[in-house]
Amino acid sequence: MPLLKSWIDSANAPEGPFPLNNLPYGVFSTGAEEPRCGTAIGAMILDLTALEEEGILTAAEDPVLDVPFWNDFMELGPEIWESYRAKLQQLLSAEAPPETRALIEPHLVPMEAAELHLPFLVSEYTDFYAGRHHAENVGTMFRGPENALPPNWLSIPIGYNGRASSVVVSGTPVRRPWGQVKGPEDDLPRFAPSARFDIELELGAVVGQPSEGPVTVAEADRMIFGYVLLNDWSARDIQAWEYQPLGPFQAKATATTISPWIVTKAALAPFRVDTPDRDRPLLPYLQEPGPMLYDISLEVTLAPAGKTPTTIARTNYREMYYSAAQQLAHHTTCGCPMNVGDLLGSGTISGPAKDSRGSLLELTWGGKEPITLATGEIRRFIEDGDTLALTGGAEGDGYRIGFGRCAGMVLEALADPYAGSSSVKRGQ
Amino acid sequence: MPLLKSWIDSANAPEGPFPLNNLPYGVFSTGAEEPRCGTAIGAMILDLTALEEEGILTAAEDPVLDVPFWNDFMELGPEIWESYRAKLQQLLSAEAPPETRALIEPHLVPMEAAELHLPFLVSEYTDFYAGRHHAENVGTMFRGPENALPPNWLSIPIGYNGRASSVVVSGTPVRRPWGQVKGPEDDLPRFAPSARFDIELELGAVVGQPSEGPVTVAEADRMIFGYVLLNDWSARDIQAWEYQPLGPFQAKATATTISPWIVTKAALAPFRVDTPDRDRPLLPYLQEPGPMLYDISLEVTLAPAGKTPTTIARTNYREMYYSAAQQLAHHTTCGCPMNVGDLLGSGTISGPAKDSRGSLLELTWGGKEPITLATGEIRRFIEDGDTLALTGGAEGDGYRIGFGRCAGMVLEALADPYAGSSSVKRGQ
């Protein structure tokens, strides 16, 4: 599929992230106005809440974009997702007649002038562990090379439930957490700020339809509405002490940052690729009827406070061993009900090369092999004031499907975590 | 504190679960009516939504009981929780004047005639592992006696995030799940119905106030609104194969049953007891300013289809090593935001004696020591048609604070889990 031309010039730039082929969904505000639903087109945001209010473009009889999240729209289901997108593409197409442009133009807002919010209400959040290079790297560091890949890893898309309340939109600062840490030589744990605070480069799948019983991989794929970039901030020292036997808990609860635009499955359709060959046959319920990964190139940058960013990793979502559809199908095997707004983290996306690793833990091999930034600074883990940013995109024939930025600056830990940070009242 | 007498006779029976001292909060319906908020008093339910509608008893200026859940009421905070309860006790007290009785009486519904629903919207669900006997028993079976208690167990109230969408109210049937299982002799896993389906006897703490940063144990205690009985249904064969390295996932996702009445912290106040002596000093953030466990005796019964129940375990919540307040405080250490409606499972409550163990896994030692029911049947794990029920209560001076039943019947596994059980459409 070539570039679809729009009458909005900035959408036709070959390197731009938001051509007419993309049309990702987000929530924005300008000034003191309440947040509204919109789509990114070139350098502009089109106010879709306004189009619905004025009857120019509606998804259903009752309004669904009169709320600052996309959940009500997602509930309408795949047929409506497709018909709405088709109508939206017509309205913005270079072939649209002048009277259409005249209707739409008053509802365009420069992206520069807008603040972006979480695009959907996160119902529940599940984080997976589906990148083989990542699992092997981390397994080697945590359990030694002979136990690197757990025995179940080639059979199960391993996942654990995360904390939905921790999900924040790109741009939200992230406070370095305190927690229990214990060094290998220590007799007892200490309560201290995390000294090994890290990122995990992931893709998040947004579940757009509910289910009640087990679903097939094909059904799971149909339930997925779209994808976002996701940074699963991780306190490695807290994780190492807490994670056995029941998995990561507080180490992953500080924040999970997502990019502000949901890139739809429809926009990514031309970029579908197969999962890799299997070392061990998958059980039938996990076998895919078609390609369900995507060719999405990904990048991580690190910028010390006030300095320019350095790219510290480049990888691709196609490196994953399991697709989001396989993860979602597995998620339902025991009858677990899934809901609109559930978010599934892919797991860290690391490639085979050293500079394609999606976490500092792997990039610096647990801090033993520090990296040097273009600005001269050395990093083992994140330092206060650092901004970590994920970007990504799929490269089409003369166009690009971008995700926008997924960024956060790390603030220094609280001096006393029990002073003034709580919203509950002090004392009894 | 002695029995508080009510003008509703059935509330004064010394063995009854719902005296005036209790007044637990739930959601009920009769016939085709929409579910409403109510309190249990003796053999009756008092329709608190109606009292609010008619202005007889209100919690705040705006209505909060016009919805079928207690979340809006919980949001009002501890002062309102207390003043509302005090007013409710006055209205139902034996000392209330006849004109008060006349106002209230039309809004009493026999409990027998009512259907009970989930009493609150579960925001997120966290399950802990805070019973020492349980942790030692399970640890011995899963990892051998030398690794029974994980090294972090005496320092951290270990927990993992569960799945809020799986929480159901007592009486909801539970379908035996399918999942990946692999025996020690098998080369590859199979996809099969769980053959080791089990219960976990727990107490659930209902979080009634939000927090944004780390909170102290005293603050955490203040955030807790009340308690329910909780059965964390567990597929042991699925759990054994999936749980390393990131913890239990699908093994715990089939269902989590809770009792229909939230017993308030206020009703339980006379039954506070200290946590046990510590083998290892706790870090200061986990130290309690006062007694935060409760003396609540608990019982599990098992009834094969059409047969009478046998009591298979008797224990007490005071056996726990960590209180819900300690768990909640730990939950916030990394800055994890907590919300109204969060549910915290205590972890399985096992006592030191063999018949005080809160799971079949422990009671039958992994199936190796079957138990014989009063009806003659033998059980290793749950069989189809079995009803498992938890009950519990705190024994006061001439009265009892009961929780109601937390029960579920296990239905046979689906013949084909991928036929007809899904709410998403088939095919593409």
PDB file of N, CA and C in Angstrom, chain A residues 424-428, chain B residues 78-79 81-82 209 215-225 227 265-266 269 272 287-292 294 325 328:
ATOM      1  N   VAL A 424      -3.708  10.142  51.861  1.00  0.00           N
ATOM      2  CA  VAL A 424      -4.552   9.875  53.028  1.00  0.00           C
ATOM      3  C   VAL A 424      -4.083  10.776  54.166  1.00  0.00           C
ATOM      4  N   LYS A 425      -4.980  11.017  55.085  1.00  0.00           N
ATOM      5  CA  LYS A 425      -4.649  11.950  56.162  1.00  0.00           C
ATOM      6  C   LYS A 425      -3.692  11.307  57.160  1.00  0.00           C
ATOM      7  N   ARG A 426      -2.862  12.149  57.748  1.00  0.00           N
ATOM      8  CA  ARG A 426      -1.877  11.673  58.743  1.00  0.00           C
ATOM      9  C   ARG A 426      -2.558  11.352  60.050  1.00  0.00           C
ATOM     10  N   GLY A 427      -1.940  10.479  60.828  1.00  0.00           N
ATOM     11  CA  GLY A 427      -2.396  10.208  62.198  1.00  0.00           C
ATOM     12  C   GLY A 427      -3.719   9.474  62.206  1.00  0.00           C
ATOM     13  N   GLN A 428      -4.261   9.284  63.364  1.00  0.00           N
ATOM     14  CA  GLN A 428      -5.543   8.571  63.404  1.00  0.00           C
ATOM     15  C   GLN A 428      -6.564   9.380  64.160  1.00  0.00           C
TER      16      GLN A 428
ATOM     17  N   PRO B  78     -13.324   7.870  56.280  1.00  0.00           N
ATOM     18  CA  PRO B  78     -13.562   7.270  57.602  1.00  0.00           C
ATOM     19  C   PRO B  78     -14.513   8.037  58.513  1.00  0.00           C
ATOM     20  N   GLU B  79     -14.492   9.365  58.473  1.00  0.00           N
ATOM     21  CA  GLU B  79     -15.387  10.096  59.370  1.00  0.00           C
ATOM     22  C   GLU B  79     -16.845   9.800  59.009  1.00  0.00           C
ATOM     23  N   TRP B  81     -17.877   7.152  57.319  1.00  0.00           N
ATOM     24  CA  TRP B  81     -18.158   5.744  57.629  1.00  0.00           C
ATOM     25  C   TRP B  81     -18.652   5.625  59.065  1.00  0.00           C
ATOM     26  N   GLU B  82     -17.987   6.348  59.972  1.00  0.00           N
ATOM     27  CA  GLU B  82     -18.338   6.232  61.388  1.00  0.00           C
ATOM     28  C   GLU B  82     -19.671   6.895  61.724  1.00  0.00           C
ATOM     29  N   GLN B 209     -10.108   3.888  50.694  1.00  0.00           N
ATOM     30  CA  GLN B 209      -9.571   5.225  50.437  1.00  0.00           C
ATOM     31  C   GLN B 209      -8.365   5.099  49.511  1.00  0.00           C
ATOM     32  N   VAL B 215       2.479   4.849  52.131  1.00  0.00           N
ATOM     33  CA  VAL B 215       1.715   5.110  53.352  1.00  0.00           C
ATOM     34  C   VAL B 215       2.244   4.249  54.490  1.00  0.00           C
ATOM     35  N   THR B 216       2.082   4.749  55.698  1.00  0.00           N
ATOM     36  CA  THR B 216       2.503   3.985  56.873  1.00  0.00           C
ATOM     37  C   THR B 216       1.486   2.892  57.166  1.00  0.00           C
ATOM     38  N   VAL B 217       1.842   1.974  58.071  1.00  0.00           N
ATOM     39  CA  VAL B 217       0.918   0.909  58.461  1.00  0.00           C
ATOM     40  C   VAL B 217      -0.332   1.516  59.114  1.00  0.00           C
ATOM     41  N   ALA B 218      -0.152   2.577  59.913  1.00  0.00           N
ATOM     42  CA  ALA B 218      -1.314   3.214  60.563  1.00  0.00           C
ATOM     43  C   ALA B 218      -2.243   3.826  59.520  1.00  0.00           C
ATOM     44  N   GLU B 219      -1.661   4.488  58.531  1.00  0.00           N
ATOM     45  CA  GLU B 219      -2.480   5.049  57.455  1.00  0.00           C
ATOM     46  C   GLU B 219      -3.176   3.956  56.653  1.00  0.00           C
ATOM     47  N   ALA B 220      -2.449   2.892  56.404  1.00  0.00           N
ATOM     48  CA  ALA B 220      -3.026   1.783  55.646  1.00  0.00           C
ATOM     49  C   ALA B 220      -4.230   1.212  56.389  1.00  0.00           C
ATOM     50  N   ASP B 221      -4.088   1.043  57.683  1.00  0.00           N
ATOM     51  CA  ASP B 221      -5.198   0.527  58.480  1.00  0.00           C
ATOM     52  C   ASP B 221      -6.418   1.441  58.357  1.00  0.00           C
ATOM     53  N   ARG B 222      -6.135   2.736  58.342  1.00  0.00           N
ATOM     54  CA  ARG B 222      -7.214   3.717  58.220  1.00  0.00           C
ATOM     55  C   ARG B 222      -7.880   3.672  56.830  1.00  0.00           C
ATOM     56  N   MET B 223      -7.153   3.262  55.817  1.00  0.00           N
ATOM     57  CA  MET B 223      -7.700   3.181  54.452  1.00  0.00           C
ATOM     58  C   MET B 223      -8.617   1.973  54.246  1.00  0.00           C
ATOM     59  N   ILE B 224      -8.488   0.969  55.132  1.00  0.00           N
ATOM     60  CA  ILE B 224      -9.276  -0.259  54.951  1.00  0.00           C
ATOM     61  C   ILE B 224     -10.698  -0.035  55.429  1.00  0.00           C
ATOM     62  N   PHE B 225     -11.665  -0.380  54.562  1.00  0.00           N
ATOM     63  CA  PHE B 225     -13.079  -0.184  54.874  1.00  0.00           C
ATOM     64  C   PHE B 225     -13.657  -1.389  55.609  1.00  0.00           C
ATOM     65  N   TYR B 227     -13.849  -6.147  55.582  1.00  0.00           N
ATOM     66  CA  TYR B 227     -13.302  -7.453  55.230  1.00  0.00           C
ATOM     67  C   TYR B 227     -14.399  -8.372  54.682  1.00  0.00           C
ATOM     68  N   LYS B 265     -14.626  -2.590  59.389  1.00  0.00           N
ATOM     69  CA  LYS B 265     -13.546  -2.544  60.375  1.00  0.00           C
ATOM     70  C   LYS B 265     -14.099  -2.161  61.750  1.00  0.00           C
ATOM     71  N   ALA B 266     -15.115  -1.294  61.744  1.00  0.00           N
ATOM     72  CA  ALA B 266     -15.718  -0.862  63.010  1.00  0.00           C
ATOM     73  C   ALA B 266     -16.338  -2.045  63.755  1.00  0.00           C
ATOM     74  N   ALA B 269     -13.657  -4.134  65.394  1.00  0.00           N
ATOM     75  CA  ALA B 269     -12.720  -3.451  66.298  1.00  0.00           C
ATOM     76  C   ALA B 269     -12.505  -4.178  67.631  1.00  0.00           C
ATOM     77  N   ARG B 272      -9.537  -7.125  67.674  1.00  0.00           N
ATOM     78  CA  ARG B 272      -8.154  -6.920  67.220  1.00  0.00           C
ATOM     79  C   ARG B 272      -7.170  -7.713  68.090  1.00  0.00           C
ATOM     80  N   GLN B 287       6.435  -1.953  60.809  1.00  0.00           N
ATOM     81  CA  GLN B 287       6.101  -2.150  62.223  1.00  0.00           C
ATOM     82  C   GLN B 287       4.748  -1.512  62.547  1.00  0.00           C
ATOM     83  N   GLU B 288       3.969  -2.246  63.342  1.00  0.00           N
ATOM     84  CA  GLU B 288       2.600  -1.818  63.625  1.00  0.00           C
ATOM     85  C   GLU B 288       2.507  -1.029  64.922  1.00  0.00           C
ATOM     86  N   PRO B 289       1.684   0.050  64.884  1.00  0.00           N
ATOM     87  CA  PRO B 289       1.479   0.836  66.100  1.00  0.00           C
ATOM     88  C   PRO B 289       0.488   0.188  67.064  1.00  0.00           C
ATOM     89  N   GLY B 290      -0.143  -0.879  66.698  1.00  0.00           N
ATOM     90  CA  GLY B 290      -1.125  -1.522  67.573  1.00  0.00           C
ATOM     91  C   GLY B 290      -1.568  -2.826  66.950  1.00  0.00           C
ATOM     92  N   PRO B 291      -2.472  -3.551  67.605  1.00  0.00           N
ATOM     93  CA  PRO B 291      -2.922  -4.842  67.068  1.00  0.00           C
ATOM     94  C   PRO B 291      -3.720  -4.669  65.786  1.00  0.00           C
ATOM     95  N   MET B 292      -3.374  -5.403  64.744  1.00  0.00           N
ATOM     96  CA  MET B 292      -4.023  -5.219  63.444  1.00  0.00           C
ATOM     97  C   MET B 292      -4.500  -6.509  62.800  1.00  0.00           C
ATOM     98  N   TYR B 294      -7.119  -9.908  63.479  1.00  0.00           N
ATOM     99  CA  TYR B 294      -8.410 -10.064  64.148  1.00  0.00           C
ATOM    100  C   TYR B 294      -8.594 -11.525  64.544  1.00  0.00           C
ATOM    101  N   ALA B 325      -3.113  -4.424  56.976  1.00  0.00           N
ATOM    102  CA  ALA B 325      -2.532  -3.076  57.011  1.00  0.00           C
ATOM    103  C   ALA B 325      -1.048  -3.115  56.632  1.00  0.00           C
ATOM    104  N   LEU B 328      -0.919  -3.702  52.873  1.00  0.00           N
ATOM    105  CA  LEU B 328      -1.270  -2.494  52.113  1.00  0.00           C
ATOM    106  C   LEU B 328      -0.131  -1.476  52.172  1.00  0.00           C
TER     107      LEU B 328
END
